[in-house]
């Protein structure tokens, strides 16, 4: 996933970087860094943002994958 794709996902959800960060359980600077291409977007980060974008309900806390 590219930095532009990551930002497009966030914008399609009509969320600020801080709102998305809260949903993902990361710092807002992480979201901004990913969007600017300063922080690599791992496969886990890609899966997490896609899950949030899908609107699927999840359990309490940040998105967790095992």
XYZ file of N, CA and C in Angstrom:
198
model
N 0.853 -1.169 0.000
C 0.000 0.000 0.000
C 0.902 1.236 0.000
N 0.578 2.184 -0.837
C 1.364 3.420 -0.894
C 0.879 4.413 0.165
N 1.692 5.425 0.397
C 1.322 6.486 1.334
C 0.046 7.186 0.859
N -0.072 7.389 -0.445
C -1.268 8.038 -0.998
C -2.509 7.177 -0.790
N -2.363 5.855 -0.966
C -3.490 4.945 -0.729
C -3.926 5.005 0.731
N -2.956 5.034 1.634
C -3.250 5.087 3.067
C -4.062 6.338 3.393
N -3.616 7.466 2.847
C -4.331 8.722 3.087
C -5.745 8.676 2.486
N -5.863 8.098 1.291
C -7.167 7.986 0.644
C -8.128 7.170 1.502
N -7.644 6.069 2.087
C -8.488 5.278 2.979
C -8.970 6.137 4.144
N -8.050 6.882 4.776
C -8.428 7.726 5.914
C -9.450 8.773 5.493
N -9.196 9.433 4.387
C -10.106 10.480 3.927
C -11.472 9.911 3.551
N -11.509 8.698 3.008
C -12.792 8.095 2.636
C -13.640 7.800 3.876
N -12.985 7.642 5.019
C -13.697 7.415 6.281
C -14.069 8.731 6.962
N -13.627 9.843 6.355
C -13.882 11.176 6.911
C -13.359 11.292 8.343
N -12.121 10.784 8.532
C -11.469 10.838 9.829
C -10.223 11.702 9.747
N -9.919 12.371 10.853
C -8.655 13.090 10.959
C -7.565 12.068 11.274
N -6.294 12.446 11.103
C -5.226 11.520 11.504
C -5.350 11.109 12.974
N -5.733 12.040 13.828
C -5.880 11.718 15.256
C -7.003 10.715 15.498
N -8.111 10.855 14.785
C -9.232 9.916 14.943
C -8.850 8.512 14.473
N -8.180 8.443 13.321
C -7.747 7.142 12.820
C -6.728 6.528 13.773
N -5.821 7.336 14.269
C -4.808 6.838 15.207
C -5.466 6.215 16.428
N -6.487 6.856 16.939
C -7.201 6.319 18.099
C -7.828 4.973 17.754
N -8.452 4.872 16.590
C -9.062 3.613 16.152
C -8.025 2.500 16.015
N -6.827 2.857 15.571
C -5.773 1.869 15.334
C -4.921 1.592 16.568
N -5.038 2.450 17.576
C -4.221 2.272 18.782
C -2.783 2.700 18.588
N -2.582 3.713 17.735
C -1.241 4.255 17.494
C -1.253 5.758 17.720
N -0.079 6.359 17.714
C 0.048 7.800 17.861
C -0.340 8.493 16.550
N -0.895 9.685 16.657
C -1.284 10.443 15.458
C -0.081 10.714 14.554
N 1.107 10.856 15.143
C 2.312 11.074 14.333
C 2.616 9.859 13.458
N 2.210 8.678 13.902
C 2.409 7.470 13.096
C 1.555 7.537 11.839
N 0.300 7.916 11.994
C -0.593 8.030 10.833
C -0.052 9.081 9.867
N 0.319 10.230 10.389
C 0.855 11.298 9.535
C 2.137 10.847 8.842
N 3.008 10.183 9.576
C 4.257 9.688 8.992
C 4.023 8.687 7.875
N 3.037 7.833 8.049
C 2.700 6.871 6.987
C 2.183 7.599 5.754
N 1.352 8.602 5.961
C 0.783 9.345 4.831
C 1.842 10.144 4.082
N 2.875 10.560 4.779
C 3.947 11.331 4.148
C 5.051 10.437 3.582
N 4.945 9.133 3.800
C 5.966 8.215 3.313
C 7.190 8.155 4.192
N 7.119 8.727 5.391
C 8.250 8.736 6.309
C 8.316 7.472 7.156
N 7.177 6.807 7.342
C 7.096 5.571 8.112
C 6.548 4.505 7.180
N 7.254 3.372 7.067
C 6.766 2.310 6.178
C 5.395 1.800 6.607
N 4.578 1.452 5.629
C 3.265 0.879 5.891
C 3.426 -0.632 5.806
N 3.437 -1.264 6.981
C 3.606 -2.713 7.039
C 2.334 -3.400 6.569
N 2.438 -4.681 6.319
C 1.261 -5.458 5.932
C 0.219 -5.394 7.050
N 0.669 -5.440 8.312
C -0.257 -5.354 9.437
C -0.985 -4.016 9.449
N -0.269 -2.930 9.171
C -0.886 -1.604 9.134
C -1.906 -1.519 8.001
N -1.581 -2.129 6.872
C -2.511 -2.142 5.743
C -3.783 -2.905 6.096
N -3.627 -4.064 6.703
C -4.792 -4.861 7.100
C -5.630 -4.102 8.117
N -4.968 -3.454 9.070
C -5.690 -2.733 10.123
C -6.517 -1.589 9.556
N -5.949 -0.775 8.674
C -6.714 0.359 8.139
C -7.864 -0.140 7.268
N -7.654 -1.243 6.557
C -8.735 -1.793 5.743
C -9.863 -2.325 6.621
N -9.521 -2.898 7.769
C -10.561 -3.377 8.677
C -11.359 -2.201 9.225
N -10.671 -1.142 9.630
C -11.370 0.046 10.135
C -12.243 0.638 9.035
N -11.717 0.697 7.811
C -12.472 1.271 6.691
C -13.711 0.440 6.350
N -13.640 -0.864 6.591
C -14.773 -1.730 6.252
C -15.956 -1.513 7.188
N -15.690 -0.925 8.351
C -16.753 -0.671 9.309
C -17.170 -1.905 10.090
N -16.405 -2.992 9.934
C -16.726 -4.204 10.691
C -16.558 -3.945 12.181
N -17.514 -4.373 12.967
C -17.370 -4.194 14.413
C -16.209 -5.027 14.937
N -15.595 -4.537 15.971
C -14.513 -5.282 16.595
C -14.635 -5.153 18.101
N -13.853 -5.928 18.784
C -13.896 -5.894 20.250
C -13.186 -4.656 20.766
N -13.279 -4.440 22.068
C -12.648 -3.282 22.691
C -11.151 -3.213 22.366
N -10.619 -2.015 22.448
C -9.182 -1.810 22.289
C -8.762 -1.643 20.848
N -7.456 -1.484 20.657
C -6.940 -1.304 19.303
C -7.097 -2.569 18.471
N -6.952 -2.437 17.169
C -7.036 -3.579 16.267
C -5.868 -4.505 16.573
N -6.165 -5.760 16.778
C -5.118 -6.743 17.099
C -5.199 -7.911 16.120
N -4.058 -8.362 15.658
C -3.989 -9.504 14.752
C -2.992 -10.493 15.306
N -3.383 -11.742 15.346
C -2.487 -12.790 15.859
C -2.305 -13.871 14.837
